[in-house]
XYZ file of C-alpha atoms in Angstrom:
715
model
C 18.569 34.083 10.637
C 14.908 33.675 11.532
C 13.119 31.159 13.709
C 9.976 30.030 11.887
C 8.490 28.182 14.788
C 9.130 26.445 18.083
C 7.108 23.596 19.558
C 7.338 22.198 23.115
C 7.459 18.418 23.373
C 5.666 16.195 25.846
C 7.941 13.202 26.382
C 6.417 10.881 29.013
C 8.261 7.847 27.594
C 11.668 9.619 27.813
C 12.388 9.082 24.119
C 14.347 12.301 23.632
C 16.856 13.141 22.325
C 16.900 9.807 20.422
C 13.339 10.383 19.229
C 14.361 13.662 17.621
C 16.929 11.906 15.439
C 14.392 9.235 14.548
C 12.039 11.993 13.350
C 14.866 13.620 11.398
C 15.575 10.263 9.731
C 11.980 10.110 8.476
C 12.241 13.579 6.914
C 15.677 12.771 5.562
C 14.897 9.393 4.007
C 11.124 9.570 3.394
C 10.202 13.223 2.908
C 7.106 12.248 0.911
C 5.453 11.250 4.192
C 5.246 14.949 5.102
C 5.404 16.648 1.689
C 2.882 14.955 -0.605
C 4.353 16.697 -3.647
C 7.513 14.637 -3.346
C 8.058 11.134 -4.641
C 10.880 10.460 -2.186
C 14.591 10.916 -1.632
C 17.659 8.962 -2.658
C 20.646 8.789 -0.308
C 23.748 9.176 -2.447
C 26.485 8.921 0.200
C 27.067 9.020 3.932
C 30.143 9.924 5.898
C 31.445 11.805 8.902
C 33.720 14.813 9.281
C 34.764 17.435 11.832
C 33.017 20.719 12.434
C 34.952 23.581 10.758
C 36.484 26.149 13.085
C 36.596 29.868 12.597
C 40.374 29.826 13.198
C 41.635 26.589 11.570
C 44.898 25.266 12.927
C 47.857 24.139 10.895
C 47.923 20.641 9.515
C 45.166 18.775 7.718
C 42.211 20.978 6.861
C 39.077 20.262 8.836
C 36.820 17.866 6.974
C 39.557 16.615 4.645
C 40.195 12.919 3.996
C 41.109 11.792 7.526
C 37.783 13.123 8.798
C 35.700 10.696 6.744
C 35.572 7.416 8.534
C 35.810 4.419 6.223
C 32.539 4.721 4.251
C 33.761 3.672 0.836
C 31.636 3.167 -2.270
C 31.132 -0.467 -1.492
C 29.639 0.320 1.913
C 27.366 3.181 2.825
C 28.419 5.298 -0.102
C 25.995 3.211 -2.118
C 23.099 3.210 0.253
C 19.671 2.381 -0.994
C 17.287 5.089 -2.282
C 15.654 5.143 1.126
C 18.979 5.356 2.909
C 19.123 1.724 3.943
C 22.534 0.128 3.361
C 23.137 -3.507 2.762
C 21.056 -4.089 -0.365
C 24.175 -4.157 -2.517
C 24.983 -2.224 -5.698
C 22.323 -2.070 -8.377
C 22.900 -1.313 -12.004
C 20.989 1.648 -13.338
C 21.016 3.730 -10.165
C 21.279 7.387 -11.054
C 23.873 9.674 -9.544
C 26.022 7.181 -7.635
C 28.386 9.161 -5.406
C 31.354 7.669 -3.620
C 32.557 8.638 -0.173
C 35.595 10.199 -1.859
C 33.233 12.545 -3.717
C 31.544 13.417 -0.447
C 34.994 14.001 1.074
C 35.884 16.412 -1.699
C 32.541 18.200 -1.484
C 32.796 18.727 2.280
C 36.380 19.948 1.895
C 35.204 22.709 -0.462
C 32.159 23.543 1.648
C 34.050 23.745 4.941
C 36.805 25.931 3.500
C 34.208 28.218 1.956
C 32.439 28.547 5.300
C 35.644 29.321 7.190
C 37.103 31.851 4.766
C 34.138 33.338 2.881
C 30.958 32.875 4.893
C 31.433 33.090 8.671
C 27.723 33.941 9.125
C 26.661 30.579 7.683
C 29.365 28.851 9.721
C 27.869 30.416 12.838
C 24.399 29.285 11.726
C 25.695 25.758 11.116
C 27.470 25.592 14.475
C 24.657 27.129 16.466
C 25.095 27.881 20.171
C 28.187 25.639 20.308
C 30.255 28.134 18.245
C 31.253 30.220 21.255
C 32.451 27.285 23.347
C 35.058 26.042 20.819
C 36.000 22.844 22.698
C 39.500 21.489 22.529
C 38.547 18.201 20.813
C 37.172 18.445 17.262
C 33.401 17.972 17.121
C 32.207 15.200 14.827
C 29.488 15.795 12.222
C 27.486 13.223 10.262
C 27.121 14.021 6.564
C 24.456 12.824 4.159
C 24.279 13.684 0.476
C 20.740 13.155 -0.771
C 18.664 13.802 -3.879
C 15.107 15.012 -3.316
C 12.786 13.706 -6.042
C 9.557 15.578 -6.863
C 6.418 13.679 -7.806
C 5.652 13.565 -11.524
C 2.317 15.084 -12.498
C 0.639 15.785 -15.857
C -0.607 19.108 -14.499
C 2.828 20.283 -13.432
C 6.007 19.730 -15.450
C 8.459 17.515 -13.608
C 10.723 19.638 -11.466
C 14.274 18.396 -11.662
C 15.553 16.510 -8.599
C 17.472 18.654 -6.151
C 20.620 17.684 -4.276
C 21.178 18.603 -0.647
C 24.056 18.210 1.752
C 22.630 17.400 5.179
C 24.876 18.141 8.169
C 23.868 16.433 11.421
C 25.465 17.772 14.591
C 24.411 15.237 17.211
C 26.314 16.894 20.048
C 24.667 20.231 19.302
C 21.196 18.790 18.571
C 20.887 20.335 15.110
C 20.585 19.220 11.498
C 21.195 21.686 8.661
C 20.020 21.282 5.067
C 22.325 22.898 2.494
C 20.926 23.031 -1.056
C 23.467 22.334 -3.793
C 23.809 23.479 -7.367
C 26.381 22.891 -10.073
C 28.817 25.642 -11.015
C 30.100 26.295 -14.533
C 32.645 23.503 -14.181
C 30.093 20.949 -12.996
C 31.149 21.019 -9.345
C 28.544 21.041 -6.599
C 28.434 24.222 -4.545
C 26.193 25.342 -1.673
C 23.425 27.795 -2.565
C 23.073 30.661 -0.141
C 19.284 30.578 -0.429
C 16.956 27.908 1.005
C 19.280 26.902 3.849
C 17.286 25.772 6.882
C 17.922 23.984 10.151
C 16.022 21.759 12.582
C 17.134 22.141 16.175
C 16.397 20.355 19.456
C 16.586 22.453 22.651
C 16.444 21.482 26.303
C 15.758 24.311 28.715
C 14.560 24.269 32.327
C 13.568 20.620 32.113
C 11.543 21.032 28.916
C 12.276 19.957 25.337
C 11.604 22.076 22.234
C 11.975 21.601 18.470
C 12.452 24.636 16.261
C 12.875 25.386 12.562
C 15.228 28.173 11.472
C 16.035 29.750 8.106
C 19.489 31.182 7.463
C 18.451 34.008 5.147
C 14.664 34.539 4.987
C 14.840 37.328 2.404
C 16.614 35.015 -0.049
C 14.292 32.056 0.386
C 12.878 30.962 -2.958
C 9.837 28.683 -2.808
C 9.072 26.460 -5.804
C 6.053 24.956 -4.037
C 7.414 21.414 -4.396
C 10.916 20.669 -3.153
C 11.113 23.966 -1.266
C 7.707 24.897 0.175
C 6.882 28.253 1.699
C 8.532 29.037 5.045
C 5.120 28.944 6.737
C 4.799 25.280 5.708
C 8.140 24.496 7.346
C 7.190 26.326 10.528
C 3.724 24.812 10.805
C 3.180 21.558 8.886
C 6.688 20.096 8.999
C 7.372 21.225 12.543
C 4.151 19.688 13.878
C 4.902 16.372 12.170
C 8.461 16.276 13.501
C 7.200 17.048 17.001
C 4.740 14.157 16.808
C 7.238 11.679 15.343
C 9.892 12.578 17.938
C 7.805 11.295 20.854
C 6.099 8.358 19.139
C 7.278 5.056 20.547
C 6.502 3.130 17.398
C 8.683 1.080 15.103
C 7.573 0.030 11.670
C 7.552 -3.682 10.926
C 8.187 -3.013 7.261
C 10.774 -1.490 4.989
C 10.430 1.921 3.416
C 8.559 1.981 0.133
C 10.408 1.289 -3.123
C 13.656 0.383 -1.391
C 14.789 -1.969 -4.186
C 14.212 0.250 -7.230
C 15.080 3.751 -8.394
C 12.504 6.178 -6.995
C 13.161 8.742 -9.735
C 12.716 6.148 -12.478
C 9.583 4.839 -10.749
C 8.014 8.291 -10.498
C 8.494 9.016 -14.171
C 7.410 5.605 -15.444
C 4.356 5.448 -13.188
C 3.106 8.758 -14.538
C 3.698 7.596 -18.113
C 1.808 4.327 -17.611
C -0.966 6.017 -15.666
C -1.606 8.346 -18.596
C -1.302 5.490 -21.080
C -3.837 3.202 -19.390
C -6.140 5.708 -17.696
C -8.907 5.080 -20.241
C -9.329 1.593 -18.773
C -11.187 3.285 -15.922
C -13.853 4.553 -18.327
C -14.564 1.193 -19.963
C -14.168 -1.097 -16.936
C -16.885 -3.781 -17.272
C -16.363 -5.508 -13.912
C -18.355 -4.747 -10.761
C -15.181 -3.791 -8.843
C -13.910 -0.253 -8.316
C -12.120 0.638 -11.571
C -9.884 3.376 -10.190
C -8.542 1.200 -7.398
C -7.763 -1.813 -9.566
C -6.479 0.066 -12.618
C -4.081 2.320 -10.722
C -3.008 -0.471 -8.375
C -2.083 -2.722 -11.295
C -0.366 0.202 -13.023
C 1.755 0.701 -9.895
C 2.612 -3.013 -9.646
C 3.487 -3.117 -13.353
C 5.694 -0.042 -12.944
C 7.568 -1.687 -10.099
C 8.118 -4.929 -12.028
C 9.203 -3.139 -15.211
C 11.865 -1.158 -13.317
C 12.951 -4.217 -11.316
C 13.378 -6.165 -14.563
C 15.055 -3.249 -16.302
C 17.678 -3.058 -13.564
C 18.060 -6.841 -13.603
C 18.831 -6.772 -17.337
C 21.436 -4.080 -16.712
C 23.035 -6.169 -13.956
C 23.119 -9.258 -16.174
C 24.270 -7.348 -19.260
C 21.398 -8.583 -21.448
C 18.749 -6.828 -23.519
C 16.149 -9.580 -23.944
C 13.062 -8.771 -21.893
C 12.047 -11.260 -19.228
C 9.153 -13.665 -19.730
C 6.530 -14.218 -17.035
C 3.447 -16.151 -15.968
C 0.881 -14.561 -13.642
C -0.680 -17.369 -11.591
C -4.212 -16.302 -10.710
C -4.284 -13.248 -12.958
C -7.834 -12.191 -12.046
C -8.918 -9.329 -14.304
C -5.688 -9.743 -16.322
C -4.802 -6.052 -16.397
C -1.297 -6.630 -15.012
C -0.663 -9.213 -17.750
C -2.016 -6.765 -20.333
C 0.294 -3.932 -19.245
C 3.417 -6.089 -19.007
C 2.698 -7.638 -22.407
C 2.085 -4.234 -23.988
C 5.416 -3.053 -22.607
C 7.221 -5.828 -24.486
C 7.490 -8.692 -21.988
C 6.291 -12.072 -23.307
C 3.966 -13.720 -20.857
C 0.534 -15.023 -20.011
C -1.948 -15.146 -17.194
C -3.867 -18.125 -15.831
C -7.050 -18.037 -13.790
C -9.838 -20.527 -13.246
C -12.545 -17.968 -13.995
C -12.769 -15.899 -17.125
C -13.508 -12.182 -16.658
C -15.590 -9.933 -18.907
C -12.701 -7.562 -19.430
C -10.506 -10.268 -21.007
C -12.272 -9.758 -24.337
C -11.215 -6.093 -24.413
C -7.452 -6.625 -24.306
C -6.842 -8.000 -27.775
C -4.829 -10.984 -29.030
C -1.484 -9.754 -27.690
C -2.610 -10.350 -24.109
C -2.591 -14.102 -23.487
C -5.042 -15.113 -20.772
C -6.006 -18.721 -20.088
C -8.940 -20.128 -18.174
C -7.601 -23.122 -16.279
C -6.773 -24.579 -12.888
C -3.465 -24.731 -11.041
C -2.754 -27.510 -8.564
C 0.839 -27.650 -7.272
C 2.322 -30.801 -8.787
C 4.864 -32.053 -11.290
C 2.392 -31.038 -14.012
C 2.369 -27.354 -13.052
C 5.961 -26.357 -13.751
C 7.166 -23.543 -16.020
C 10.729 -24.421 -17.069
C 10.988 -21.835 -19.841
C 9.722 -18.861 -17.829
C 11.909 -16.212 -16.183
C 9.456 -14.926 -13.561
C 6.365 -16.240 -11.785
C 3.981 -13.591 -10.417
C 1.544 -14.035 -7.555
C -0.474 -10.832 -7.229
C -2.928 -11.494 -4.375
C -2.712 -15.162 -5.341
C -4.381 -16.372 -2.131
C -4.079 -20.168 -1.697
C -1.238 -20.349 -4.230
C 0.910 -17.740 -2.433
C 3.073 -20.151 -0.370
C 3.313 -22.498 -3.345
C 4.743 -19.980 -5.809
C 8.317 -20.120 -4.370
C 8.121 -23.932 -4.581
C 6.837 -23.899 -8.171
C 9.499 -21.372 -9.187
C 12.292 -23.349 -7.505
C 11.274 -26.593 -9.213
C 10.548 -25.049 -12.622
C 14.212 -24.214 -13.318
C 17.326 -22.949 -11.568
C 16.915 -19.553 -13.276
C 13.210 -19.070 -12.521
C 12.501 -16.147 -10.177
C 9.310 -15.035 -8.448
C 7.388 -12.005 -7.162
C 4.516 -12.400 -4.689
C 2.232 -9.801 -3.124
C 0.506 -11.682 -0.275
C -3.003 -10.717 0.731
C -5.105 -13.396 2.430
C -3.406 -15.806 4.801
C -3.104 -19.343 3.404
C -0.847 -22.228 4.346
C 0.039 -24.992 1.893
C -3.302 -26.576 2.765
C -6.125 -24.455 4.137
C -5.887 -21.304 6.177
C -2.731 -20.132 7.888
C -2.948 -20.327 11.667
C -1.111 -17.869 13.882
C 1.644 -19.282 16.063
C 2.747 -16.258 18.107
C 1.205 -13.062 19.381
C 4.273 -10.828 19.460
C 3.817 -9.901 15.796
C 0.829 -8.736 13.823
C -0.891 -11.441 11.801
C 0.238 -9.775 8.580
C 3.900 -9.610 9.673
C 3.829 -13.207 10.840
C 2.396 -14.376 7.517
C 5.020 -12.447 5.550
C 7.701 -14.101 7.658
C 6.158 -17.476 6.851
C 6.349 -16.818 3.096
C 9.928 -15.590 3.565
C 10.674 -18.857 5.350
C 9.204 -20.805 2.426
C 11.402 -18.926 -0.043
C 14.531 -19.497 2.030
C 13.678 -23.190 2.437
C 13.353 -23.451 -1.332
C 16.859 -22.036 -1.785
C 16.178 -18.380 -2.668
C 17.888 -15.239 -1.449
C 14.784 -13.384 -0.297
C 14.155 -9.644 -0.601
C 11.284 -7.591 0.769
C 9.907 -4.259 -0.366
C 6.853 -2.092 0.151
C 4.869 -0.923 -2.877
C 2.989 2.340 -3.300
C -0.479 1.001 -3.971
C -3.920 1.836 -2.521
C -4.003 -1.226 -0.272
C -3.205 -2.130 3.314
C -1.446 -5.296 2.088
C 1.375 -3.830 0.007
C 4.525 -5.702 1.020
C 6.006 -7.782 -1.802
C 8.496 -10.630 -1.498
C 11.009 -11.372 -4.228
C 13.239 -14.352 -4.945
C 15.830 -13.392 -7.584
C 18.824 -15.632 -6.922
C 19.657 -18.935 -5.257
C 21.617 -19.796 -2.155
C 23.167 -22.887 -3.797
C 24.983 -23.861 -6.992
C 23.181 -25.609 -9.874
C 25.129 -28.783 -9.140
C 23.363 -29.046 -5.761
C 19.848 -29.016 -7.247
C 19.046 -32.654 -6.406
C 20.143 -32.239 -2.804
C 18.231 -28.941 -2.507
C 15.035 -30.473 -3.830
C 15.253 -33.143 -1.155
C 15.398 -30.353 1.409
C 12.284 -28.763 -0.132
C 10.452 -32.076 0.074
C 11.408 -32.466 3.733
C 10.204 -28.930 4.432
C 6.845 -29.579 2.768
C 6.442 -32.786 4.774
C 7.245 -30.898 7.961
C 4.506 -28.375 7.218
C 1.891 -31.137 7.009
C 2.047 -31.492 10.770
C 1.230 -27.841 11.422
C -2.309 -27.015 12.583
C -4.476 -25.606 9.868
C -8.136 -25.066 9.176
C -9.862 -28.260 8.239
C -13.168 -28.606 6.418
C -16.214 -29.536 8.383
C -17.310 -33.116 8.121
C -18.956 -33.671 4.764
C -18.306 -30.108 3.541
C -15.819 -28.528 1.169
C -12.945 -26.486 2.606
C -13.788 -22.953 3.653
C -11.399 -21.238 1.235
C -14.148 -19.045 -0.296
C -14.973 -17.818 3.205
C -11.343 -16.805 3.722
C -11.127 -14.861 0.500
C -14.376 -13.082 1.058
C -13.178 -11.265 4.183
C -11.465 -8.451 2.304
C -13.839 -6.416 0.164
C -10.948 -4.293 -1.095
C -9.698 -7.250 -3.110
C -12.944 -8.838 -4.207
C -11.801 -9.200 -7.836
C -8.099 -9.515 -7.225
C -8.722 -12.700 -5.244
C -7.518 -15.363 -7.597
C -9.638 -18.459 -8.020
C -8.544 -21.931 -8.939
C -10.392 -25.084 -9.834
C -9.498 -28.540 -8.577
C -9.829 -31.585 -10.749
C -10.026 -35.000 -9.124
C -6.704 -35.367 -7.331
C -5.608 -38.062 -4.926
C -2.905 -38.580 -2.366
C 0.673 -39.335 -3.411
C 2.664 -42.410 -2.446
C -0.302 -44.673 -3.013
C -2.147 -43.445 0.054
C -5.891 -43.300 -0.341
C -7.346 -39.802 -0.449
C -10.340 -38.876 1.633
C -13.460 -40.198 -0.034
C -11.654 -43.048 -1.751
C -10.232 -41.112 -4.743
C -7.390 -42.748 -6.612
C -3.857 -41.483 -5.842
C -2.459 -38.824 -8.160
C 1.203 -39.233 -9.100
C 3.282 -36.073 -8.816
C 0.981 -34.234 -6.373
C 3.246 -32.422 -3.911
C 0.973 -32.394 -0.873
C -2.310 -34.112 -0.108
C -5.281 -31.998 0.811
C -4.636 -28.905 -1.332
C -8.057 -27.684 -2.353
C -8.475 -24.366 -4.140
C -11.780 -22.600 -4.258
C -14.520 -23.493 -6.670
C -14.659 -22.026 -10.145
C -18.005 -20.332 -9.531
C -17.689 -17.734 -6.783
C -20.579 -17.746 -4.395
C -22.264 -14.381 -3.816
C -21.815 -13.612 -0.123
C -22.994 -10.002 0.209
C -26.520 -10.835 1.463
C -27.924 -10.268 -2.043
C -28.681 -13.986 -2.499
C -30.634 -14.328 0.752
C -34.379 -15.022 0.367
C -36.434 -11.859 -0.016
C -38.841 -12.768 2.775
C -35.919 -13.299 5.189
C -34.472 -9.868 4.336
C -37.867 -8.181 4.680
C -38.403 -9.824 8.073
C -35.030 -8.559 9.405
C -35.650 -5.058 8.017
C -39.076 -4.865 9.693
C -37.704 -6.143 12.990
C -34.818 -3.647 13.068
C -37.073 -0.763 12.019
C -39.489 -1.706 14.795
C -36.624 -1.571 17.320
C -35.596 1.880 16.133
C -39.160 3.194 16.270
C -39.406 2.198 19.953
C -41.659 -0.735 19.352
C -44.370 1.123 17.454
C -46.519 -1.281 15.495
C -45.733 -0.827 11.822
C -48.484 -0.412 9.279
C -48.170 -3.260 6.794
C -50.981 -1.958 4.581
C -51.489 1.268 2.641
C -51.101 4.760 4.056
C -52.371 8.149 3.014
C -50.410 9.935 0.273
C -48.785 13.264 0.981
C -46.259 14.595 3.439
C -47.276 14.306 7.100
C -46.787 17.228 9.417
C -44.921 15.190 11.986
C -42.895 12.111 11.262
C -41.271 9.674 13.649
C -37.606 9.323 12.704
C -36.909 6.869 15.501
C -33.746 6.616 17.577
C -30.413 4.930 16.942
C -28.869 1.684 18.135
C -25.397 0.252 17.877
C -24.906 -2.804 15.693
C -24.222 -4.842 18.841
C -27.512 -3.692 20.395
C -29.434 -4.620 17.241
C -27.727 -8.022 17.056
C -28.636 -8.731 20.686
C -32.333 -8.426 19.785
C -32.213 -10.893 16.873
C -32.781 -14.601 17.395
C -29.801 -16.986 17.159
C -31.020 -18.607 13.935
C -31.116 -15.228 12.166
C -27.669 -14.269 13.424
C -26.183 -17.600 12.387
C -27.575 -17.163 8.891
C -26.142 -13.651 8.640
C -22.721 -14.776 9.863
C -22.364 -16.864 6.713
C -22.426 -13.655 4.662
C -19.660 -11.065 4.210
C -20.205 -8.321 6.754
C -23.236 -10.074 8.247
C -25.880 -7.821 9.776
C -24.107 -4.596 8.795
C -24.049 -5.607 5.129
C -27.759 -6.401 5.138
C -28.598 -3.047 6.719
C -26.355 -1.134 4.343
C -27.917 -2.953 1.403
C -31.304 -1.763 2.676
C -30.223 1.837 2.181
C -33.760 3.002 1.370
C -34.680 2.319 5.013
C -31.459 2.590 7.053
C -28.201 4.407 7.258
C -25.257 3.119 9.283
C -22.936 5.798 10.635
C -20.010 5.164 12.961
C -21.336 1.752 13.904
C -24.852 2.981 14.749
C -28.049 2.282 12.842
C -30.539 5.066 12.031
C -33.808 5.329 10.103
C -33.083 7.241 6.901
C -34.904 10.574 6.684
C -35.396 11.308 2.995
C -36.236 14.945 3.675
C -32.625 15.449 4.733
C -31.365 13.467 1.743
C -33.138 15.827 -0.645
C -31.869 18.934 1.177
C -28.224 17.874 1.258
C -25.992 19.716 -1.171
C -23.806 16.623 -1.499
C -25.931 13.507 -1.052
C -24.292 10.170 -0.314
C -22.409 8.454 -3.118
C -25.214 5.932 -3.593
C -27.716 8.739 -4.321
C -25.437 11.202 -6.033
C -26.365 10.184 -9.529
C -29.595 8.176 -9.546
C -30.373 7.242 -13.185
C -33.831 8.040 -14.541
C -34.353 4.338 -15.300
C -34.701 3.485 -11.585
C -37.270 6.123 -10.585
C -40.553 4.655 -9.344
C -39.428 1.094 -10.108
C -39.724 0.002 -6.442
C -42.420 0.507 -3.852
C -41.562 3.097 -1.181
C -40.917 1.209 2.064
C -42.010 4.151 4.204
C -45.259 4.593 2.269
C -46.087 0.944 2.947
C -44.664 0.265 6.422
C -43.878 3.411 8.408
C -46.622 4.461 10.894
C -46.420 8.046 9.618
C -46.016 7.112 5.970
C -43.379 8.603 3.676
C -41.908 11.947 4.774
C -41.879 13.132 1.129
C -44.792 13.863 -1.173
C -45.188 11.410 -4.036
C -43.877 13.902 -6.598
C -40.553 14.226 -4.778
C -40.084 10.630 -3.648
C -37.950 8.493 -6.015
C -39.958 5.414 -5.006
C -43.513 4.491 -5.960
C -46.335 5.494 -3.601
C -48.643 2.631 -4.498
C -48.897 0.173 -7.396
C -50.387 2.776 -9.748
C -47.063 4.697 -9.742
C -44.900 1.626 -10.256
C -42.902 1.561 -13.486
C -41.324 -1.557 -15.037
C -37.628 -2.011 -14.303
C -35.219 -1.272 -17.124
C -31.596 -2.365 -17.447
C -29.177 0.413 -16.555
C -27.264 1.872 -19.461
C -23.539 2.169 -18.812
C -22.109 5.484 -19.835
C -18.939 4.600 -21.685
C -16.601 7.129 -23.071
C -14.159 6.474 -25.832
C-alpha cells in the first residue's frame, strides 16, 4: 500500500464530512469533469452490504442476499447513466445489471477477500479493521462502467467496469477494477485498486489517495491514468469540491441517453461532417456551429433510436425544425435517414450546398390554427427564440402523438420578452422552469437534460408522452386555452409608442448565437374574437394570442459597422485624445519614417472613457450590440481592449510578437496598403513603423485599390 498524496482541507462552512461524499459522487458519476479523456460513467446497479470480517461467523455469509437492501431491478438497479434514479427503464441501455447480479458479485468478492486476500481486505477496511465492532458495518456498493472518449487519433478503449465500495463510517471509498474470467464472471483485478480516504486528526481534515499495490499498477493513460495524476490532479479537484458550498441547478449531461452510444456516434458524425468547416460560407464561426449541430444531431438520433426500441418499431421518426437557421441540423438528420424539413424566414447561403435531400423552406411561422403539423412525429426548436414557448403548444395541438425538443436560448414569453418574477433563481433557470410549466400545462410529461455543446445555454427540454388519454383531448385543449389567456395578463416588454417590438434587440445580445437565432416574418395578423388589433387591422381567425410579433425578415446590422463613418471617426479621435493625455492630434500629414520616441499614451477603463463622452453619443452607441466596446474593438488599427481597459495599439509590439492576435495572424496580401494609416495621419508622433513595415498606407501615393478577399476553400 502506498499513499500518493494527502491534502489538508480548509472548511470554514463546516461542510465536512458531507462535502467529501459530494465530491466522491462527482468522481463516481461524472468522472469526465476531472479526466478529460473520459466520456463519462454509467451506473449499472446500487446496493448495500456488510463489511466482510477476517473471521466470519456461522450463518449467512457476509454480503449475501440479506445484506442487500431492497434495490431491485425496477428501482436503483436501473439507475440512469449518470447515477440518477427515477428516469425509468430505457430500451437499448447496454449492460443492464440487476441488484441480484450485484448481490452475487459481492458474495464472490467478499469470500475471496476473507479466504484468499486478507491484505486487500485490510486495505478495504482501513483503520477500522482492528476495532472489529460487534454490529456489522454497512457498506454502500456501486457497480459502474467507465466510458473512454472516442477519438480518431486513439482507438476506442473498451469501457471498464468497477465495483465501488463506500464505507461511510470509515470515511473511505475503494475502487475495485473488474474483469471477466474464462466463464464470463466478473472478478476483481489485483492491479489498479485505489482508495480515497477522509481523515480527521487534531481538529483538521485531510483527504488522501492510496494505491493497494503500486508495483502492479498498469496505466493505460485513459481510464487508469498514472499514479502521479491521481495524487496531484484528482486529489486537488476532490479537495476543492469537498468544501464548495455550491449546488448545480441542472442535471448531469446526457442523463437521458446512453453515454457509450453517444460517444461513438458523435465521433462518427464529427468525422463525417467535418468538411463542412472548410466550406462554411456564413460569417459565423464554422467550428462552433458545425460541431454544436453535430452534437445536437447525435443526441436526437440516439434519443429517437431508443424511442423506436421502446415502441418496437423500425420506421424512423419524422421532424420539422422550426427556425432552422443555417439548416445544418436538418441536413444531418435527413442524411441519417429521418424524413423532415426546416423552416426559417430568412434563406442562408449555405442552403444551396446541401443538395435536394435536405428540405429547407423560406417562410414565416405565426402560432395559429394554420401552423399545425399533424403528420409529424417531432418538432424541434434549436435556439428558436420567440417561438420557444410556443413549440409545446404547437406540438400538443398538431396531434396526440406529436413530440417536441427545445433548446432555449434567449428569453421570450408568448408575446415579447420574458420578464423575471423572482430573484431566488438565475434568469436562465427561471426561464427553463417557465418552458417546463408550458409543457406541463399543454399535457406533456416533461424531461430535462444537459447537452455537451460549446454553449452556456445547453439545457434541453423534451416532451415525449402525454399526461392524459386521447379521449380527453377536447377537455385538455380547453385547459391550454385557459393557460394562454392567463399568460396575457403577465407583464412583458411592450413596444415603444409608434415603434415595432424590440425582438431584434433581444436576439442580438448573445454573439455566440448570432446565426442560430431563428428569424420569423409576420404577415398582417389581427386579434381573434373580433377584437380590433392595434392600428385597426382586421381580426385574424385562428390566431392563438394577440400581439405575437416575430422579428423582421431582414436582420439589422447592430455591430457598429452601419454607423456613419464621420461619427465613428469622431469617437475614435476623442478616445485617442483622452488616452494621449489631451495632446492635440495632428489632423494633417506627418513626416515619414520611424520616430525615435513615440507617445503610446496611457490606459482607461471602459467606464472612464464612457464618462467623458456626451450623452447623445452614448445613447447612439447603446443601440448597438456591445456599444462603446464594440466600436473600439472594431477600430483595432488604433485601439486594443484588454481586461476592460482601453490602450493605444503599438504596432512595433505587434510586429515583434511571435504569436500576433487572431485578427492579425494571417493578413491577406489583398488588404495591404488599402487603407490610410491612422497613426501616420493623426498621431502627434506619426506612425511608430517605417512605411516599408507598416501594413497601412503612409499617404495617398501608397494607397492601393481594395480587392475582394479570396476565400481559401479546400475540397
